[in-house]
Structure formats: structure tokens, C-alpha cells
Coordinates of C-alpha atoms and ligand atoms in Angstrom, one line a residue:
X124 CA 22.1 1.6 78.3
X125 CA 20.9 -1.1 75.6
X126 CA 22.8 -2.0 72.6
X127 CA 19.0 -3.6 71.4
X128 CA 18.1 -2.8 68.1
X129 CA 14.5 -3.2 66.0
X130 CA 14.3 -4.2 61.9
X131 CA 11.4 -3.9 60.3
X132 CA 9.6 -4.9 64.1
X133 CA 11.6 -7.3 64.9
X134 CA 13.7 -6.8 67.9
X135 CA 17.8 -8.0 68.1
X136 CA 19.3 -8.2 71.6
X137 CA 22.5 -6.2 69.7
X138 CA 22.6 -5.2 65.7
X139 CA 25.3 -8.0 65.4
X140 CA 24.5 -11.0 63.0
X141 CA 26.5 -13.5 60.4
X142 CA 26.3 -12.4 57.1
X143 CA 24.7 -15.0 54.7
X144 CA 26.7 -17.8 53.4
X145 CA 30.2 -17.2 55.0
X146 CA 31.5 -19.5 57.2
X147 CA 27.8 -20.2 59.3
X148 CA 26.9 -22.0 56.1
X149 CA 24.7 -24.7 57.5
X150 CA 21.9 -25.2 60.9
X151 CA 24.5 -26.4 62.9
X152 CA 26.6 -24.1 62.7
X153 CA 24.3 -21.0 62.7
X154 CA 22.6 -23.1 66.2
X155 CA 26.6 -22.7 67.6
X156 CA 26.3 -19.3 66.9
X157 CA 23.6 -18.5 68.1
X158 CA 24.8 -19.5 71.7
X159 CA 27.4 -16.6 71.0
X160 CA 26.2 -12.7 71.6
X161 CA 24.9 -12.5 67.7
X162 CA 21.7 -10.8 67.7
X163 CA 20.8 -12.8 64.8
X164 CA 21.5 -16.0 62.5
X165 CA 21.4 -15.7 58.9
X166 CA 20.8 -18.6 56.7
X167 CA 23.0 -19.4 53.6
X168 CA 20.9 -18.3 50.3
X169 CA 18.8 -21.6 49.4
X170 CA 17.5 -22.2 46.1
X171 CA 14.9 -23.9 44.8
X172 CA 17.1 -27.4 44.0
X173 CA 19.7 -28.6 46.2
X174 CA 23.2 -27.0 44.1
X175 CA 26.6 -28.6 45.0
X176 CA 28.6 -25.6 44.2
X177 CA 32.0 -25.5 42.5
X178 CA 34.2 -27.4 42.1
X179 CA 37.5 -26.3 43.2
X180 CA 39.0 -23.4 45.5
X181 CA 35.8 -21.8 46.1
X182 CA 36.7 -19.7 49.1
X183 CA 40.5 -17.6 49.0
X184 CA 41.9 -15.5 51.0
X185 CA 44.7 -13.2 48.7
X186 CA 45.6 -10.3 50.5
X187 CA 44.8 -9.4 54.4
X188 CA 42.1 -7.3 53.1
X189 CA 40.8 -9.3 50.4
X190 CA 38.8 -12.0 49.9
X191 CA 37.4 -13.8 47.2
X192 CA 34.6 -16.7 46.8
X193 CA 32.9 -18.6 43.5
X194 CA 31.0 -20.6 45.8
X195 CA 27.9 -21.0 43.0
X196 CA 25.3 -20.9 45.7
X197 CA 25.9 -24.9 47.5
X198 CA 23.1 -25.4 49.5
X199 CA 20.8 -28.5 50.4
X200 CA 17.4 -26.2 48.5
X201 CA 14.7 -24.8 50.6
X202 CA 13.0 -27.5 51.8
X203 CA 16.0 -28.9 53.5
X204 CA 17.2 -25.9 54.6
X205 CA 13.7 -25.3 56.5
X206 CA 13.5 -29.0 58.0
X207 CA 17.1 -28.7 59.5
X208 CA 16.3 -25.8 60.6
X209 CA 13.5 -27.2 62.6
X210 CA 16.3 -30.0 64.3
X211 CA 16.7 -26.7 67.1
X212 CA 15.1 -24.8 69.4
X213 CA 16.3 -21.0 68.3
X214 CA 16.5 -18.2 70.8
X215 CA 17.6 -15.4 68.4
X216 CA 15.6 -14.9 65.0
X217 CA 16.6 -16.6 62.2
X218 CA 16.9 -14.6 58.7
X219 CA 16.4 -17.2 55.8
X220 CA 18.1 -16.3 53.3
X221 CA 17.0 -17.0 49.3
X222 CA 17.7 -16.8 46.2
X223 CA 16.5 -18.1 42.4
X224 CA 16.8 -17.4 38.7
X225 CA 12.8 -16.8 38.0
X226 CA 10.4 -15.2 39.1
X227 CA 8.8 -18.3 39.9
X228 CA 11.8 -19.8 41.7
X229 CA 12.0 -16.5 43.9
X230 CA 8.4 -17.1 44.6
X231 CA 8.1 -20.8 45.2
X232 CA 11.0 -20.5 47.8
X233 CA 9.7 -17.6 49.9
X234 CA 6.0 -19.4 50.1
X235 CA 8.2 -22.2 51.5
X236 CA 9.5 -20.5 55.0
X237 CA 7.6 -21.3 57.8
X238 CA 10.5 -20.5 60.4
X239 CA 11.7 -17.8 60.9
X240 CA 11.4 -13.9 61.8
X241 CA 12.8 -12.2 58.3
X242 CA 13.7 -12.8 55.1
X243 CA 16.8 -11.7 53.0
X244 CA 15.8 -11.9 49.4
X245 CA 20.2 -12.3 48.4
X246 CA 19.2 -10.1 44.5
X247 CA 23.0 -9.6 43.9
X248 CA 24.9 -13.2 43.6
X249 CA 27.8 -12.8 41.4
X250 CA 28.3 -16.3 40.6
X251 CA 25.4 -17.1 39.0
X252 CA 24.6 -17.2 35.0
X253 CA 21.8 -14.8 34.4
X254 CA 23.5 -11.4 35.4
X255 CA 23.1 -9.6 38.9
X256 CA 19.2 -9.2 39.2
X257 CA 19.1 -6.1 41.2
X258 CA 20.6 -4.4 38.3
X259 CA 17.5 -5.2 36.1
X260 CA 14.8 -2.7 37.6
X261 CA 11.7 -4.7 36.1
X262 CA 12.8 -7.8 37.4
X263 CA 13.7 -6.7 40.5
X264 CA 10.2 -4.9 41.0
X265 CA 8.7 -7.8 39.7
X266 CA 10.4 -10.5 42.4
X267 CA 10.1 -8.3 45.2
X268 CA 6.0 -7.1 44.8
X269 CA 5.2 -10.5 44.0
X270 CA 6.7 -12.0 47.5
X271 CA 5.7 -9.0 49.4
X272 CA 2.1 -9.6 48.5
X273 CA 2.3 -13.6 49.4
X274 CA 4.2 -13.7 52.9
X275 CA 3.8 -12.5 56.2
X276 CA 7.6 -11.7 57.4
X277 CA 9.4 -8.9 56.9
X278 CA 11.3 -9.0 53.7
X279 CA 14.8 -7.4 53.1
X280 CA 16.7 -7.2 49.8
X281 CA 20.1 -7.8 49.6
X282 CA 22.3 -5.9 46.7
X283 CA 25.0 -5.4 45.3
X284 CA 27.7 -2.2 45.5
X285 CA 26.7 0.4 43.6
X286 CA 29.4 3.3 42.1
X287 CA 26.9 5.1 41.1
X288 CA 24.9 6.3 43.5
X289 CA 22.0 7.7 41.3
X290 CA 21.2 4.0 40.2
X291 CA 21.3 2.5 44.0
X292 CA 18.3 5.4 44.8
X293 CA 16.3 4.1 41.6
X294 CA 16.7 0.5 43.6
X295 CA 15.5 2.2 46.4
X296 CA 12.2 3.7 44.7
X297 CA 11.8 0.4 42.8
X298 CA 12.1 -1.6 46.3
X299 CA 9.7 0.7 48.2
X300 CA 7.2 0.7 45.3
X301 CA 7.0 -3.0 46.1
X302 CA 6.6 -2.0 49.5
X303 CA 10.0 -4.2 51.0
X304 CA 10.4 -3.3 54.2
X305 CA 14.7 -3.0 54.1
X306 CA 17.8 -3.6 52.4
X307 CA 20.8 -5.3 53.2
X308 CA 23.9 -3.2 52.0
X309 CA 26.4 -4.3 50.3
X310 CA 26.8 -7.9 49.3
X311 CA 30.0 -8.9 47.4
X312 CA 31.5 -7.1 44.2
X313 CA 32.2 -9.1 41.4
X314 CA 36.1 -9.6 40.8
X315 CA 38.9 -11.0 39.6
X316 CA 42.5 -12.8 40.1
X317 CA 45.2 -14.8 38.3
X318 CA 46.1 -16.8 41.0
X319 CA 49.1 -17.5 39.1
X320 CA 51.1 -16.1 36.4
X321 CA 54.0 -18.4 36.8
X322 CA 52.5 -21.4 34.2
X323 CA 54.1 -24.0 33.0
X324 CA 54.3 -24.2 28.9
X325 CA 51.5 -24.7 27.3
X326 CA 48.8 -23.8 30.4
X327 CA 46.5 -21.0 29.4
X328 CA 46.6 -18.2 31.6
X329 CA 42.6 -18.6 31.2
X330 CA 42.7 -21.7 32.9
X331 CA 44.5 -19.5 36.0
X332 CA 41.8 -17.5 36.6
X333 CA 39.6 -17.0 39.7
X334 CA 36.8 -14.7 39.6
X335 CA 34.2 -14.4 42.1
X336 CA 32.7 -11.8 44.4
X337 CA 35.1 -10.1 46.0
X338 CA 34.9 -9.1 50.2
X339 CA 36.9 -8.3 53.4
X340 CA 38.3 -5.1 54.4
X341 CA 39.1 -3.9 50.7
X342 CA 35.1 -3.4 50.4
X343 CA 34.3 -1.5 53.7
X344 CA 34.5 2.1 52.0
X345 CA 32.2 1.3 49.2
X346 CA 30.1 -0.7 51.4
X347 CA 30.2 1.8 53.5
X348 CA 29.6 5.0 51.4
X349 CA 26.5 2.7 49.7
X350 CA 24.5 2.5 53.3
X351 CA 25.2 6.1 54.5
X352 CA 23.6 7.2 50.9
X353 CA 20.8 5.0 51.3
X354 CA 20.0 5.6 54.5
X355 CA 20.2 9.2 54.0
X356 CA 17.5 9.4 50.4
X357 CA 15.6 6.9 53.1
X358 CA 15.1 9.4 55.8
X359 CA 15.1 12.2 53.4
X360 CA 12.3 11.0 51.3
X361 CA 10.5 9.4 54.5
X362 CA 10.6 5.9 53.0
X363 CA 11.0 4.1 55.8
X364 CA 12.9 1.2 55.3
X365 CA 15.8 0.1 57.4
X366 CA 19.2 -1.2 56.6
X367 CA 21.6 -3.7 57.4
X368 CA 24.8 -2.7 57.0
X369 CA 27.7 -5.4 55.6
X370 CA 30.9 -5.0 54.1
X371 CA 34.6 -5.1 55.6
X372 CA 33.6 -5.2 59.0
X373 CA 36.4 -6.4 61.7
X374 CA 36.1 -4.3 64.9
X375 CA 33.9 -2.7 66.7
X376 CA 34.8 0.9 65.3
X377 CA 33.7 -0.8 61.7
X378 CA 30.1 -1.2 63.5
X379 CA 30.1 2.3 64.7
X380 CA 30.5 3.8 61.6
X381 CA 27.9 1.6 60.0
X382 CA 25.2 2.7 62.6
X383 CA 26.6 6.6 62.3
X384 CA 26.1 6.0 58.4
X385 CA 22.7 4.8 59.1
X386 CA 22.3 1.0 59.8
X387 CA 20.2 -0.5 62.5
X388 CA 21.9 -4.1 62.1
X389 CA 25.4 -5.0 60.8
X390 CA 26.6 -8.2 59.4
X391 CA 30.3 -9.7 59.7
X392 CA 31.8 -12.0 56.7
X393 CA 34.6 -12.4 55.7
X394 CA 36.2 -11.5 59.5
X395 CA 34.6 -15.4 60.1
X396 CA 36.3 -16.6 57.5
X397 CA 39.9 -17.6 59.1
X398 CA 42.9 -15.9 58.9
X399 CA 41.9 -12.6 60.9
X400 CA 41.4 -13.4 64.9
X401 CA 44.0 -10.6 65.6
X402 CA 43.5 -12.2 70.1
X403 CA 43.2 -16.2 68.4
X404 CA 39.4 -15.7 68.6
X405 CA 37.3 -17.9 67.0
X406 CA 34.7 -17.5 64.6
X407 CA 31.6 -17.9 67.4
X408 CA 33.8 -15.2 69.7
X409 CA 33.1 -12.1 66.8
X410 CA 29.8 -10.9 68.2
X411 CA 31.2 -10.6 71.6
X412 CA 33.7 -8.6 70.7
X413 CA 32.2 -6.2 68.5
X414 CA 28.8 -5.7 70.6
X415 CA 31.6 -5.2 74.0
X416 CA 33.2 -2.5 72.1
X417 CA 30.3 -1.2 71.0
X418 CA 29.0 -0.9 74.6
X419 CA 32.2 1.2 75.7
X420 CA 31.7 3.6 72.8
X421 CA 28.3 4.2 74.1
X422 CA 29.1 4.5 78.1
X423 CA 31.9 6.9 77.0
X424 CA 29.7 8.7 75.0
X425 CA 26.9 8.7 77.4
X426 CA 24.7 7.0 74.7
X427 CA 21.3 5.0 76.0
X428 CA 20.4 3.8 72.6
X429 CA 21.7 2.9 69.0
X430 CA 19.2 5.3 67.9
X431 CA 20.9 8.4 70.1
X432 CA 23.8 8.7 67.8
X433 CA 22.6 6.2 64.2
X434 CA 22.8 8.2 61.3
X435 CA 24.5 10.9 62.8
X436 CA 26.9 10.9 60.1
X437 CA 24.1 12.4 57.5
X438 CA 22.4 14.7 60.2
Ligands
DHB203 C1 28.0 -16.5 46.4 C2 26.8 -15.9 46.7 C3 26.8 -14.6 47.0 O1 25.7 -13.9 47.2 C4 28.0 -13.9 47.1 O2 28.0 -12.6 47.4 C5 29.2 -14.5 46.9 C6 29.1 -15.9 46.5 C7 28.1 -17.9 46.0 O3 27.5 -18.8 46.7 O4 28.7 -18.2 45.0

């Protein structure tokens, strides 16, 4: 029995890997990780220009199931990113993750990665000025062919939820027309709080207000409903791109029904980000736990391979 898995070629010892930007934010931390059981590192998005971020709460947590960040993208920029990258030796493939507000930007960044085994174009930040670009079908076509004709790694493209499903399978013919080789379903949805409504006089409630992309357990159903519908158009319409599944995901049954809904990979968030550790495990002990769990699903079920029960759910 193997709980091994292949994206777009590239093989992962198990489908378990960080999801971008939460909690594994920098090289260090993804190099502790990847002495864990993760089948994969993913870097935080990197822009073009080194961002700080901002200011203020930036990550909160406001329920058990909900989370929230405004992070605004902080990262070093590309360049950085890919020279601490370099400071280790890596033993699991790393997925650089980046992002941009052009065209241009998108471009310049991806004809910057020389590490690495995949790329995760992130086409659905909610904190940035400029919309959600995976909504905009030109520009989305537009970013995507235009790295797809000028690197040599696998490309996947990260989006956002979609509630209506009709518009994520126009994505998905706009994103194989451009020939990318997978998507990463969902990222965050946008959202928002009042962290308090208890203000003193004169305080504007719009001062109180947090909003930011929105993740944790509360977004596992529409996460979830987003990859079994992509993966079944995919298979149905032979387009042959695989997907990384993301959204809510805690245990090991979350994984299960991300691979029975179609995904070859699965990433874990907001679970990294603190307050969940239901045994006190740490962040680095995740990946253990879900690809153990995992591997009892499949001896009880007599499974050799992910691919003897993935998608199952559509079938
Ligand atoms: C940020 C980026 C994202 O892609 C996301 O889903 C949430 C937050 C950010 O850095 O602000």
C-alpha cells in the first residue's frame, strides 16, 4: 500500500502539503516542515517588491471554525524568496508560490524561479486593490498563457470559491485553453467582522471593522463542493488537469473526502494556525497525522493506491 501521489508529474511521498502563506510563511520554517511527513512545501505568494503587509491584527481566529486574515501579501519579493530558499538542501518539492497586479508583474516573477518542482500562480488574493483576478476571464487567460509559454515547471492556479458553479467551469476552459496543467481549490473567501460593537462615544463602527479572506472549518463544504465539480467537468470533458484540494481541512476524514471528491494533493491552513491541536500537536505534527489516518482508511479498505478510491464520489 502507498499513500504516494503524482501532480502534473511530479511525484509526493503522501498528497499532504502547507497551504501557501499560513503559518509556514518563510524558508525556515517551510525547511522545519519539510523534516515532518508533508509531501510538499508551499511557499508564501511573493510579489514582485518586497510588501510589509498590514498593519495591525492581520491573522484572527473568531469562532472554532472561523478564521480570518488581511495579511496584504508580506513577503521579502521574489528574489529574496528564491535566494533563501537556496540557504537548504530540500528533500520534498517545493511549490513557489506568486502572485502580482500585471500582467507584467505575474510574468517577471515566474521567469524568476529557478528552484523548485511547481508553481502556484495564488489568482484569488482578497486583500489586494485591483479585484480578485480569476474573476476577470481575459486577464486570467492572459496571465496564465503568457507564463505557460515562458517556463518549464508545472503551473497550477489557485482560485477563489465559486457559488456558482457555471462560472468556476468557464475558469476551467479559460485555464486549459492556456494549457495550465492544475488548479488549486479553494483559496480564502472574502469576509467580514466587527470585531466589536461595544465602542466608546464617538468611535465609528467603520473604524471596527475587519475584513479579509475568510478560512477554517466554516469553508470546507464550499471548498469542498468547488473541487468535486471541478474534478468531475475535468474528467468528464478529458481535460486533464489535476487538483489540489484546500479548504477546512483538520483530520484525516477531511482528506478522504477531498481525494473521493477528486483531489490528488490536499493542503492544510488554517488547522496550522494555533488554536486547534485537539492531542497538543504542533503545527510540524499535522502531516503525520493526517497521512497515518489516511493509511488506516486505506488498509481497512483494502486500498493499494489513492487512485483506487479518488473521485469515487462523482463515479
Ligand atoms: C492573503 C493572501 C491570500 O491569497 C489569501 O487567501 C488571504 C490573505 C494576504 O496575504 O493578505
Amino acid at each position: 500500500m502507498s499513500i504516494e501521489t503524482i501532480i502534473a508529474g511530479v511525484r509526493l511521498k503522501n498528497p499532504t502539503m502547507n497551504a501557501s502563506g499560513v503559518t509556514f510563511t518563510m524558508p525556515p520554517l517551510l525547511n522545519r516542515l519539510q523534516k515532518s511527513e508533508v509531501g510538499a512545501v508551499v511557499t508564501k505568494t511573493a510579489t514582485k517588491n518586497p510588501r510589509e503587509g498590514n498593519k495591525g491584527p492581520s491573522v484572527l481566529q473568531f469562532s472554532s471554525d472561523i478564521w480570518m486574515n488581511r495579511m496584504g501579501l508580506p513577503n521579502p519579493g521574489i528574489s529574496k524568496t528564491i535566494e533563501e530558499l537556496k540557504e537548504y538542501d530540500w528533500n520534498v518539492p517545493i511549490v513557489v508560490s506568486i502572485g502580482g497586479s500585471s500582467l507584467s508583474e505575474y510574468f517577471n516573477n515566474s521567469k524568476n524561479i529557478d528552484i523548485g518542482e511547481l508553481i502556484e500562480l495564488n489568482l484569488s488574493c482578497p486583500n489586494v486593490s485591483g479585484g480578485i483576478i480569476c474573476f476577470d476571464l481575459n486577464q486570467t487567460l492572459n496571465i496564465t498563457s503568457s507564463i505557460k509559454n515562458n517556463v518549464n515547471l508545472p503551473v497550477f492556479a489557485k482560485l477563489s470559491p465559486y457559488t456558482d458553479i457555471e462560472k468556476l467551469k468557464k475558469t476551467i476552459d479559460t485555464l486549459y485553453k492556456a494549457e495550465i496543467d492544475g488548479i488549486t481549490l479553494t483559496n480564502t473567501a472574502p469576509s467580514l467582522e466587527i470585531i466589536s460593537i461595544l465602542l466608546p462615544v464617538n468611535e465609528k463602527i467603520s473604524n471596527n471593522l475587519f475584513k479579509g479572506g475568510e478560512s477554517g472549518k466554516a469553508l470546507f463544504g464550499l471548498s469542498l463542493r468547488n473541487v468535486y465539480e471541478a474534478a468531475k467537468y475535468i474528467e468528464k470533458n478529458e481535460l486533464g488537469m489535476d487538483i489540489i484540494g484546500v479548504g477546512g481541512i483538520e483530520t484525516s476524514d477531511d482528506v478522504i473526502k477531498y481525494i473521493l471528491c477528486g483531489a490528488k494533493a490536499i493542503q492544510f491552513g488554517s488547522a496550522a494556525a494555533g488554536l486547534y491541536n485537539e492531542n497538543n500537536l504542533s503545527s510540524f505534527e499535522i502531516p503525520k497525522k493526517l497521512c497515518k489516518g489516511l493509511e488506516n482508511y486505506m488498509l481497512k479498505n483494502d486500498f493499494k493506491s489513492i487512485e483506487e478510491f479518488r473521485g469515487e464520489a462523482y463515479k
